[in-house]
GROMACS .gro file of C-alpha atoms in nm:
model
  232
    1MET     CA    1   3.957  -4.207  -3.678
    2ILE     CA    2   4.191  -3.923  -3.740
    3GLN     CA    3   4.144  -3.558  -3.544
    4LYS     CA    4   4.255  -3.259  -3.598
    5ALA     CA    5   4.490  -3.030  -3.336
    6SER     CA    6   4.488  -2.753  -3.242
    7ALA     CA    7   4.689  -2.478  -3.405
    8TYR     CA    8   4.898  -2.477  -3.081
    9ASP     CA    9   4.927  -2.840  -3.086
   10THR     CA   10   5.244  -2.943  -3.322
   11SER     CA   11   5.264  -3.319  -3.156
   12LEU     CA   12   5.241  -3.627  -3.381
   13LEU     CA   13   5.198  -3.742  -3.709
   14TYR     CA   14   5.021  -4.092  -3.575
   15ASP     CA   15   5.035  -4.182  -3.266
   16ILE     CA   16   4.948  -4.510  -3.164
   17ARG     CA   17   4.955  -4.428  -2.776
   18HIS     CA   18   4.740  -4.165  -2.805
   19LYS     CA   19   4.500  -4.402  -3.043
   20GLY     CA   20   4.411  -4.103  -3.322
   21ALA     CA   21   4.593  -3.891  -3.512
   22LEU     CA   22   4.702  -3.556  -3.443
   23ILE     CA   23   4.848  -3.309  -3.739
   24LEU     CA   24   5.213  -3.189  -3.719
   25LYS     CA   25   5.197  -2.803  -3.833
   26LYS     CA   26   5.428  -2.778  -4.189
   27ALA     CA   27   5.527  -2.451  -4.016
   28VAL     CA   28   5.692  -2.613  -3.715
   29LEU     CA   29   5.921  -2.864  -3.963
   30ALA     CA   30   6.248  -2.740  -3.849
   31VAL     CA   31   6.155  -2.900  -3.494
   32PHE     CA   32   5.993  -3.223  -3.684
   33ALA     CA   33   6.283  -3.246  -3.887
   34ALA     CA   34   6.530  -3.287  -3.581
   35ALA     CA   35   6.307  -3.532  -3.450
   36ILE     CA   36   6.285  -3.792  -3.747
   37ILE     CA   37   6.574  -4.033  -3.695
   38THR     CA   38   6.463  -4.258  -3.978
   39VAL     CA   39   6.187  -4.377  -4.204
   40ILE     CA   40   6.095  -4.746  -4.314
   41PHE     CA   41   5.879  -4.831  -4.690
   42ILE     CA   42   5.717  -5.162  -4.662
   43VAL     CA   43   5.599  -5.302  -4.981
   44PRO     CA   44   5.388  -5.639  -5.118
   45LEU     CA   45   5.587  -5.876  -5.319
   46PHE     CA   46   5.289  -6.004  -5.503
   47LYS     CA   47   4.963  -6.178  -5.441
   48SER     CA   48   4.884  -6.442  -5.260
   49SER     CA   49   4.568  -6.638  -5.140
   50ARG     CA   50   4.639  -6.467  -4.735
   51TYR     CA   51   4.840  -6.193  -4.821
   52LYS     CA   52   4.695  -5.956  -5.084
   53PRO     CA   53   4.694  -5.600  -5.089
   54GLN     CA   54   4.378  -5.377  -5.069
   55GLU     CA   55   4.297  -5.079  -5.225
   56PRO     CA   56   4.327  -4.709  -5.045
   57ASP     CA   57   3.891  -4.686  -5.176
   58GLN     CA   58   3.908  -4.369  -4.936
   59GLN     CA   59   4.187  -4.215  -5.025
   60GLN     CA   60   4.168  -3.909  -5.247
   61GLU     CA   61   4.397  -3.860  -5.512
   62THR     CA   62   4.619  -3.578  -5.477
   63SER     CA   63   4.977  -3.455  -5.494
   64VAL     CA   64   5.181  -3.253  -5.261
   65SER     CA   65   5.268  -2.988  -5.458
   66GLY     CA   66   4.945  -2.904  -5.607
   67GLN     CA   67   4.663  -3.021  -5.447
   68ALA     CA   68   4.466  -3.015  -5.068
   69GLU     CA   69   4.508  -3.361  -4.882
   70ASN     CA   70   4.598  -3.674  -4.926
   71ILE     CA   71   4.512  -3.947  -4.638
   72ILE     CA   72   4.565  -4.267  -4.671
   73ASP     CA   73   4.311  -4.524  -4.441
   74VAL     CA   74   4.556  -4.710  -4.254
   75PRO     CA   75   4.413  -4.966  -3.953
   76LEU     CA   76   4.444  -4.858  -3.642
   77ILE     CA   77   4.610  -5.037  -3.348
   78CYS     CA   78   4.702  -4.950  -3.002
   79GLN     CA   79   5.010  -5.104  -2.860
   80TYR     CA   80   4.819  -5.043  -2.472
   81PRO     CA   81   4.792  -5.237  -2.266
   82ALA     CA   82   5.001  -5.559  -2.472
   83LEU     CA   83   5.275  -5.381  -2.587
   84PRO     CA   84   5.355  -5.046  -2.384
   85SER     CA   85   5.720  -5.069  -2.541
   86GLY     CA   86   5.620  -5.158  -2.833
   87CYS     CA   87   5.565  -4.865  -3.085
   88GLU     CA   88   5.769  -5.025  -3.353
   89SER     CA   89   5.562  -5.377  -3.368
   90ALA     CA   90   5.236  -5.162  -3.354
   91SER     CA   91   5.301  -4.946  -3.619
   92ALA     CA   92   5.409  -5.223  -3.877
   93ALA     CA   93   5.142  -5.445  -3.817
   94MET     CA   94   4.924  -5.122  -3.855
   95VAL     CA   95   5.094  -5.154  -4.231
   96LEU     CA   96   5.128  -5.482  -4.250
   97ARG     CA   97   4.710  -5.510  -4.188
   98TYR     CA   98   4.671  -5.192  -4.406
   99TYR     CA   99   4.811  -5.454  -4.723
  100GLY     CA  100   4.612  -5.693  -4.631
  101ALA     CA  101   4.824  -5.928  -4.407
  102ASP     CA  102   4.678  -6.136  -4.096
  103ILE     CA  103   4.924  -6.057  -3.806
  104THR     CA  104   4.853  -5.892  -3.502
  105ALA     CA  105   5.126  -5.660  -3.340
  106GLU     CA  106   5.148  -5.921  -3.039
  107GLU     CA  107   5.238  -6.196  -3.310
  108PHE     CA  108   5.480  -5.975  -3.499
  109ALA     CA  109   5.659  -5.916  -3.126
  110SER     CA  110   5.658  -6.242  -3.009
  111SER     CA  111   5.725  -6.434  -3.342
  112TYR     CA  112   5.970  -6.219  -3.537
  113LEU     CA  113   6.132  -5.937  -3.336
  114THR     CA  114   6.410  -6.018  -3.255
  115CYS     CA  115   6.522  -5.901  -2.859
  116SER     CA  116   6.782  -5.905  -2.568
  117GLU     CA  117   6.740  -5.806  -2.245
  118LEU     CA  118   6.969  -5.504  -2.100
  119TYR     CA  119   7.182  -5.702  -1.750
  120SER     CA  120   7.381  -5.520  -1.480
  121ALA     CA  121   7.752  -5.665  -1.452
  122ASP     CA  122   8.082  -5.502  -1.234
  123GLY     CA  123   7.876  -5.233  -1.153
  124ARG     CA  124   7.749  -5.143  -1.533
  125LEU     CA  125   7.449  -5.181  -1.730
  126PHE     CA  126   7.517  -5.386  -2.082
  127GLY     CA  127   7.275  -5.446  -2.350
  128PRO     CA  128   7.195  -5.471  -2.725
  129ASP     CA  129   7.315  -5.267  -3.018
  130PRO     CA  130   6.970  -5.119  -3.110
  131ASP     CA  131   7.010  -5.142  -3.483
  132MET     CA  132   7.064  -5.563  -3.394
  133ALA     CA  133   6.778  -5.645  -3.119
  134PHE     CA  134   6.525  -5.433  -2.983
  135ALA     CA  135   6.636  -5.299  -2.614
  136GLY     CA  136   6.434  -5.549  -2.353
  137SER     CA  137   6.064  -5.662  -2.421
  138PRO     CA  138   5.794  -5.465  -2.596
  139PHE     CA  139   5.550  -5.648  -2.377
  140SER     CA  140   5.707  -5.481  -2.044
  141GLU     CA  141   5.787  -5.133  -1.972
  142SER     CA  142   6.071  -5.246  -1.715
  143TYR     CA  143   6.420  -5.152  -1.854
  144SER     CA  144   6.277  -5.189  -2.247
  145TYR     CA  145   6.325  -4.916  -2.470
  146GLY     CA  146   6.290  -5.006  -2.861
  147CYS     CA  147   6.492  -5.069  -3.161
  148PHE     CA  148   6.595  -4.923  -3.459
  149ALA     CA  149   6.478  -5.013  -3.878
  150PRO     CA  150   6.742  -5.275  -3.946
  151VAL     CA  151   6.553  -5.423  -3.685
  152ILE     CA  152   6.213  -5.406  -3.801
  153VAL     CA  153   6.315  -5.459  -4.152
  154ASN     CA  154   6.458  -5.770  -4.078
  155ALA     CA  155   6.134  -5.869  -3.871
  156VAL     CA  156   5.935  -5.835  -4.138
  157ASN     CA  157   6.125  -5.957  -4.427
  158ARG     CA  158   6.143  -6.303  -4.192
  159ILE     CA  159   5.821  -6.291  -4.182
  160GLY     CA  160   5.888  -6.447  -4.541
  161LEU     CA  161   5.530  -6.420  -4.766
  162ALA     CA  162   5.422  -6.151  -4.971
  163TYR     CA  163   5.627  -5.843  -4.821
  164ARG     CA  164   5.937  -5.690  -4.848
  165ALA     CA  165   6.073  -5.393  -4.594
  166ALA     CA  166   6.384  -5.109  -4.678
  167GLU     CA  167   6.533  -4.823  -4.495
  168ILE     CA  168   6.489  -4.514  -4.665
  169THR     CA  169   6.758  -4.235  -4.578
  170GLY     CA  170   6.800  -3.853  -4.701
  171ALA     CA  171   6.479  -3.832  -4.804
  172SER     CA  172   6.228  -3.476  -4.760
  173LEU     CA  173   5.888  -3.504  -4.584
  174SER     CA  174   5.773  -3.363  -4.968
  175GLU     CA  175   5.942  -3.608  -5.118
  176LEU     CA  176   5.844  -3.886  -4.933
  177CYS     CA  177   5.486  -3.775  -4.981
  178ALA     CA  178   5.495  -3.770  -5.368
  179GLU     CA  179   5.671  -4.121  -5.408
  180TYR     CA  180   5.490  -4.307  -5.140
  181ILE     CA  181   5.165  -4.091  -4.964
  182ASP     CA  182   5.069  -4.003  -5.338
  183SER     CA  183   5.056  -4.406  -5.424
  184GLY     CA  184   4.889  -4.519  -5.111
  185LYS     CA  185   5.222  -4.635  -4.932
  186PRO     CA  186   5.215  -4.546  -4.570
  187LEU     CA  187   5.548  -4.509  -4.381
  188LEU     CA  188   5.719  -4.617  -4.084
  189ILE     CA  189   5.866  -4.318  -3.924
  190TRP     CA  190   6.077  -4.318  -3.610
  191ALA     CA  191   6.083  -3.967  -3.429
  192THR     CA  192   6.035  -3.876  -3.038
  193MET     CA  193   5.738  -3.853  -2.825
  194ASP     CA  194   5.529  -3.505  -2.915
  195MET     CA  195   5.841  -3.421  -3.181
  196ARG     CA  196   6.050  -3.306  -2.904
  197GLU     CA  197   6.392  -3.232  -2.964
  198PRO     CA  198   6.578  -3.567  -2.942
  199GLU     CA  199   6.763  -3.584  -2.587
  200ALA     CA  200   7.027  -3.823  -2.447
  201GLY     CA  201   6.851  -4.101  -2.209
  202ARG     CA  202   6.955  -4.412  -2.049
  203SER     CA  203   7.335  -4.520  -2.149
  204TRP     CA  204   7.442  -4.904  -2.113
  205TYR     CA  205   7.752  -5.098  -2.316
  206LEU     CA  206   7.749  -5.279  -2.618
  207PRO     CA  207   7.868  -5.631  -2.714
  208ASP     CA  208   8.174  -5.513  -2.829
  209GLY     CA  209   8.205  -5.242  -2.544
  210THR     CA  210   8.087  -4.957  -2.667
  211GLU     CA  211   7.905  -4.734  -2.481
  212PHE     CA  212   7.556  -4.652  -2.612
  213THR     CA  213   7.283  -4.351  -2.504
  214TRP     CA  214   6.975  -4.421  -2.586
  215THR     CA  215   6.726  -4.095  -2.746
  216ALA     CA  216   6.489  -4.038  -2.458
  217GLY     CA  217   6.154  -4.035  -2.576
  218GLU     CA  218   6.228  -4.259  -2.895
  219HIS     CA  219   5.870  -4.354  -3.073
  220CYS     CA  220   5.779  -4.492  -3.432
  221LEU     CA  221   5.497  -4.384  -3.604
  222VAL     CA  222   5.309  -4.443  -3.965
  223LEU     CA  223   5.303  -4.147  -4.210
  224VAL     CA  224   4.982  -4.151  -4.339
  225GLY     CA  225   4.927  -3.853  -4.553
  226TYR     CA  226   4.928  -3.458  -4.547
  227ASP     CA  227   4.690  -3.191  -4.622
  228GLU     CA  228   4.788  -2.801  -4.740
  229TYR     CA  229   4.903  -2.698  -4.373
  230SER     CA  230   5.013  -3.073  -4.185
  231TYR     CA  231   5.143  -3.420  -4.193
  232PHE     CA  232   4.964  -3.675  -4.063
   0.00000   0.00000   0.00000
């Protein structure tokens, strides 16, 4: 169920952690734009007996420029309690299930997501490049952080059945809505919790010796729609 936020709430597009969708007012897009990190598009390649795209029959046919509302009916998956750090896996499973895939967030995380634990050595913390692997485990909150778009792209494409994922860069929200949401295609978006300004989080050393700093409050969400004033 999609719940409207109050006029003073500028938080989430589609917040798995809070089991619902809140509204981001277009008046605060400057804050939102700063919070967005990257975007993924998942597309069905073909129809098969197991993986068959479903028709977005509850979607209203609209356009960003001239109409009032367009909200895609994407299945809701709460990452808790199984995946306390697994917003990326939950978001990916939501979009895959929207297209008819028989997959759970837990199955996605355990079978397809590349993960690498953090560890300490010589007084320093070491961990993976989040473009290459999930830092920690999505099944744990301890020393577990997340991953960036390329890891989820690879995980979706590793399924090897009816869907392919691709990373999108350089497009505005209105362009994304016009090209994808208006065609019934939800998007995975990397941003921050409550759309806060990105801040430096924990740092660790990558395998090549480079020091990396995680973005505090990183969060993966599903963009499902918009109306005249808000994005969902």
